[in-house]
Amino acid sequence: MKKILIGTHNSGKFKEIASLLPKKYKKISPKKLNIRSPKETGKSFLSNAKIKVKFFSKFVDYGVISDDSGLCIKALNNRPGIYSARLAKKHGSFLNAMKFILEIIKKKKDRSATFVCSLSYKSEKGVITTVQGVLNGKISNKIKGNKGFGYDPIFIPRGKTITFGQMSRLKKMKMDHRFLAYKKLRKKIKI
Ligand code: ITT
């Protein structure tokens, strides 16, 4: 069976990417290989996704896919953006980070936000392809739902009335920023 390394330590992302990829692959995690994460020194989702894919590729001789993603809130000048994971770390949990976000945008009229995902794939031949998917939506008034991961309970995708935290995994997965990025990747290359 062909192998692919899904270069992420985030189990929510891992599950989504694993379900998007063709069945023919045996999906390997860095955890299984005892590989840590690289430092995310890039200034954009695209550059961080590339940093991750290049790092993880050093350890295997098969294809690697990595993801850098985050939540960009308009009223916060698109923060936390690439610092989304770091914000949760700073506040001790996603729950605390979501409470913090709701508090600081409480009086803002514009609650629009986007979820962004850059996916980078490095083939076993060493060719790197990187794409980005963007999903528009807004920040809910409250933390709602306990499905999904990360910031899902405060993000309402455009055209919907419920948060990703209230949506089934399958439904979310068929419309989110990661799915949009993956579709772009599949248009560019044959995985
Ligand atoms: P890796 O670097 O190992 O992939 P990470 O969690 O550190 O894991 P990022 O640096 O890309 O990943 O941070 C992305 C953050 O945005 C992280 O806190 C996620 O939980 C959050 N995020 C990304 N996609 C999301 C989604 O679909 N739903 C909810 N939160 C999401």
Short mmCIF file of C-alpha atoms and ligand atoms in Angstrom, two decimals:
data_model
loop_
_atom_site.label_atom_id
_atom_site.label_comp_id
_atom_site.label_asym_id
_atom_site.label_seq_id
_atom_site.Cartn_x
_atom_site.Cartn_y
_atom_site.Cartn_z
CA MET A 1 0.00 0.00 0.00
CA LYS A 2 1.24 3.53 -0.84
CA LYS A 3 2.05 5.70 2.13
CA ILE A 4 1.51 9.39 2.77
CA LEU A 5 2.64 11.36 5.80
CA ILE A 6 0.02 13.81 7.03
CA GLY A 7 2.37 16.35 8.57
CA THR A 8 0.37 17.66 11.50
CA HIS A 9 0.20 17.13 15.23
CA ASN A 10 -3.37 18.43 15.33
CA SER A 11 -5.69 15.42 15.53
CA GLY A 12 -8.69 17.38 14.21
CA LYS A 13 -6.79 18.34 11.09
CA PHE A 14 -5.36 14.84 10.75
CA LYS A 15 -8.82 13.27 10.69
CA GLU A 16 -10.13 15.74 8.11
CA ILE A 17 -7.14 15.42 5.79
CA ALA A 18 -7.13 11.63 6.13
CA SER A 19 -10.78 11.52 5.06
CA LEU A 20 -10.13 13.77 2.07
CA LEU A 21 -7.22 11.71 0.75
CA PRO A 22 -7.83 8.69 -1.50
CA LYS A 23 -8.37 5.31 0.12
CA LYS A 24 -5.32 3.85 -1.59
CA TYR A 25 -3.03 5.54 0.93
CA LYS A 26 -1.89 4.33 4.28
CA LYS A 27 -2.01 7.56 6.28
CA ILE A 28 0.95 8.05 8.59
CA SER A 29 1.19 10.61 11.38
CA PRO A 30 4.38 12.31 12.62
CA LYS A 31 3.47 11.12 16.11
CA LYS A 32 3.73 7.53 14.97
CA LEU A 33 7.22 8.20 13.63
CA ASN A 34 8.22 10.17 16.70
CA ILE A 35 8.77 13.37 14.75
CA ARG A 36 8.23 16.71 16.46
CA SER A 37 6.93 19.89 14.79
CA PRO A 38 9.07 22.51 13.09
CA LYS A 39 9.10 26.14 14.25
CA GLU A 40 6.48 28.15 12.37
CA THR A 41 8.66 31.07 11.40
CA GLY A 42 6.72 32.10 8.29
CA LYS A 43 4.70 35.29 7.96
CA SER A 44 1.83 33.69 6.03
CA PHE A 45 -0.22 30.50 5.95
CA LEU A 46 1.41 29.60 2.64
CA SER A 47 4.95 29.94 3.92
CA ASN A 48 4.22 28.03 7.13
CA ALA A 49 2.58 25.18 5.20
CA LYS A 50 5.73 24.95 3.06
CA ILE A 51 8.00 25.05 6.12
CA LYS A 52 6.05 22.11 7.57
CA VAL A 53 6.04 20.02 4.40
CA LYS A 54 9.77 20.53 3.83
CA PHE A 55 10.52 19.63 7.44
CA PHE A 56 8.46 16.44 7.54
CA SER A 57 9.73 15.31 4.12
CA LYS A 58 13.22 14.97 5.56
CA PHE A 59 12.08 11.93 7.51
CA VAL A 60 10.34 9.86 4.83
CA ASP A 61 10.81 8.78 1.22
CA TYR A 62 7.13 9.06 0.28
CA GLY A 63 4.68 11.95 -0.21
CA VAL A 64 3.90 14.42 2.57
CA ILE A 65 0.99 16.83 3.01
CA SER A 66 0.96 19.64 5.56
CA ASP A 67 -1.56 22.25 6.63
CA ASP A 68 -1.27 25.71 8.08
CA SER A 69 -4.57 27.25 8.95
CA GLY A 70 -6.34 29.70 11.20
CA LEU A 71 -9.16 32.07 11.90
CA CYS A 72 -8.95 35.65 10.59
CA ILE A 73 -11.36 38.11 12.23
CA LYS A 74 -11.96 41.34 10.37
CA ALA A 75 -12.61 43.47 13.46
CA LEU A 76 -9.26 42.29 14.84
CA ASN A 77 -7.26 43.19 11.74
CA ASN A 78 -7.42 39.56 10.66
CA ARG A 79 -5.98 38.25 13.90
CA PRO A 80 -5.39 35.67 15.27
CA GLY A 81 -4.66 34.43 11.70
CA ILE A 82 -1.40 32.53 11.59
CA TYR A 83 -1.24 32.91 15.38
CA SER A 84 -4.48 30.98 15.99
CA ALA A 85 -2.84 27.99 17.67
CA ARG A 86 -0.49 30.27 19.61
CA LEU A 87 -3.45 32.32 20.93
CA ALA A 88 -5.03 29.17 22.37
CA LYS A 89 -1.69 28.22 23.91
CA LYS A 90 -1.32 31.67 25.43
CA HIS A 91 -4.79 31.46 27.00
CA GLY A 92 -4.33 27.88 28.15
CA SER A 93 -7.10 26.36 26.00
CA PHE A 94 -9.33 26.91 22.97
CA LEU A 95 -12.24 27.52 25.29
CA ASN A 96 -10.40 30.40 26.95
CA ALA A 97 -9.22 31.77 23.60
CA MET A 98 -12.79 31.69 22.27
CA LYS A 99 -14.07 33.47 25.40
CA PHE A 100 -11.34 36.07 24.93
CA ILE A 101 -12.31 36.61 21.27
CA LEU A 102 -16.02 36.94 22.09
CA GLU A 103 -15.24 39.46 24.80
CA ILE A 104 -13.04 41.70 22.65
CA ILE A 105 -15.40 41.76 19.69
CA LYS A 106 -18.54 42.04 21.81
CA LYS A 107 -19.18 45.67 20.80
CA LYS A 108 -18.07 45.38 17.18
CA LYS A 109 -20.70 45.61 14.50
CA ASP A 110 -18.76 43.68 11.93
CA ARG A 111 -18.35 40.08 13.06
CA SER A 112 -17.18 38.75 9.72
CA ALA A 113 -14.35 36.28 9.72
CA THR A 114 -12.64 33.80 7.44
CA PHE A 115 -11.14 30.41 8.03
CA VAL A 116 -8.01 30.01 5.93
CA CYS A 117 -6.15 26.81 5.10
CA SER A 118 -2.94 26.42 3.16
CA LEU A 119 -2.12 22.91 2.10
CA SER A 120 1.32 21.99 0.86
CA TYR A 121 2.11 18.68 -0.77
CA LYS A 122 5.59 17.36 -1.48
CA SER A 123 5.65 14.41 -3.83
CA GLU A 124 8.10 11.56 -3.43
CA LYS A 125 9.97 13.10 -6.37
CA GLY A 126 10.37 16.28 -4.36
CA VAL A 127 7.94 18.58 -6.18
CA ILE A 128 6.13 20.99 -3.85
CA THR A 129 2.63 22.28 -4.61
CA THR A 130 0.95 24.75 -2.26
CA VAL A 131 -2.59 26.08 -2.37
CA GLN A 132 -4.94 28.06 -0.16
CA GLY A 133 -8.64 27.73 0.62
CA VAL A 134 -10.67 30.52 2.20
CA LEU A 135 -14.10 30.18 3.75
CA ASN A 136 -16.14 33.26 4.66
CA GLY A 137 -18.39 33.42 7.66
CA LYS A 138 -18.91 35.19 10.95
CA ILE A 139 -18.24 34.88 14.63
CA SER A 140 -21.22 33.71 16.68
CA ASN A 141 -22.42 35.57 19.77
CA LYS A 142 -21.83 32.57 21.99
CA ILE A 143 -19.76 29.41 22.08
CA LYS A 144 -22.07 26.85 20.50
CA GLY A 145 -21.68 23.12 19.98
CA ASN A 146 -19.08 20.61 20.99
CA LYS A 147 -18.26 18.97 17.68
CA GLY A 148 -15.14 19.54 15.63
CA PHE A 149 -12.04 21.11 17.10
CA GLY A 150 -10.26 24.40 17.72
CA TYR A 151 -12.40 27.44 16.95
CA ASP A 152 -15.30 25.50 15.42
CA PRO A 153 -17.82 26.46 18.18
CA ILE A 154 -17.62 30.20 17.34
CA PHE A 155 -17.54 30.09 13.53
CA ILE A 156 -20.73 30.25 11.47
CA PRO A 157 -20.01 29.62 7.78
CA ARG A 158 -21.71 31.96 5.30
CA GLY A 159 -25.19 30.81 4.35
CA LYS A 160 -25.60 28.73 7.52
CA THR A 161 -27.17 29.50 10.88
CA ILE A 162 -25.18 27.10 13.04
CA THR A 163 -21.53 26.99 14.05
CA PHE A 164 -19.12 24.34 12.86
CA GLY A 165 -19.23 23.11 16.46
CA GLN A 166 -22.91 22.26 15.96
CA MET A 167 -22.43 20.63 12.59
CA SER A 168 -21.69 16.98 11.90
CA ARG A 169 -18.07 16.27 11.02
CA LEU A 170 -19.07 15.02 7.61
CA LYS A 171 -21.04 18.14 6.78
CA LYS A 172 -18.29 20.46 7.95
CA MET A 173 -15.67 18.51 6.07
CA LYS A 174 -17.51 18.90 2.79
CA MET A 175 -17.50 22.68 2.90
CA ASP A 176 -14.67 23.99 5.02
CA HIS A 177 -11.45 25.84 4.16
CA ARG A 178 -9.50 22.58 4.18
CA PHE A 179 -11.89 21.02 1.67
CA LEU A 180 -11.64 24.10 -0.56
CA ALA A 181 -7.84 23.97 -0.43
CA TYR A 182 -7.85 20.24 -1.14
CA LYS A 183 -10.07 20.74 -4.18
CA LYS A 184 -7.56 23.28 -5.53
CA LEU A 185 -4.70 20.88 -4.89
CA ARG A 186 -6.49 18.10 -6.78
CA LYS A 187 -6.96 20.44 -9.73
CA LYS A 188 -3.22 21.11 -9.85
CA ILE A 189 -1.82 17.66 -9.23
CA LYS A 190 -2.75 14.04 -9.12
CA ILE A 191 -2.33 12.76 -5.58
P1 ITT B 1 0.21 21.57 13.17
O1 ITT B 1 1.08 22.79 13.02
O2 ITT B 1 0.92 20.40 13.76
O3 ITT B 1 -0.51 21.22 11.91
P2 ITT B 1 -1.44 23.33 14.80
O4 ITT B 1 -2.68 23.09 15.58
O5 ITT B 1 -0.32 24.03 15.50
O6 ITT B 1 -0.96 21.91 14.25
P3 ITT B 1 -1.65 25.58 12.99
O7 ITT B 1 -0.36 26.15 13.41
O8 ITT B 1 -1.96 25.56 11.52
O9 ITT B 1 -1.81 24.07 13.48
O10 ITT B 1 -2.80 26.33 13.76
C1 ITT B 1 -4.09 26.36 13.25
C2 ITT B 1 -5.02 26.79 14.36
O11 ITT B 1 -6.30 27.14 13.83
C3 ITT B 1 -5.24 25.67 15.34
O12 ITT B 1 -5.36 26.25 16.59
C4 ITT B 1 -6.53 25.05 14.89
O13 ITT B 1 -7.22 24.43 15.93
C5 ITT B 1 -7.28 26.24 14.28
N1 ITT B 1 -8.03 25.72 13.15
C6 ITT B 1 -7.58 25.43 11.90
N2 ITT B 1 -8.52 24.84 11.16
C7 ITT B 1 -9.60 24.75 11.94
C8 ITT B 1 -10.89 24.20 11.77
O14 ITT B 1 -11.23 23.58 10.65
N3 ITT B 1 -11.73 24.28 12.78
C9 ITT B 1 -11.39 24.87 13.94
N4 ITT B 1 -10.21 25.39 14.20
C10 ITT B 1 -9.30 25.33 13.22
#
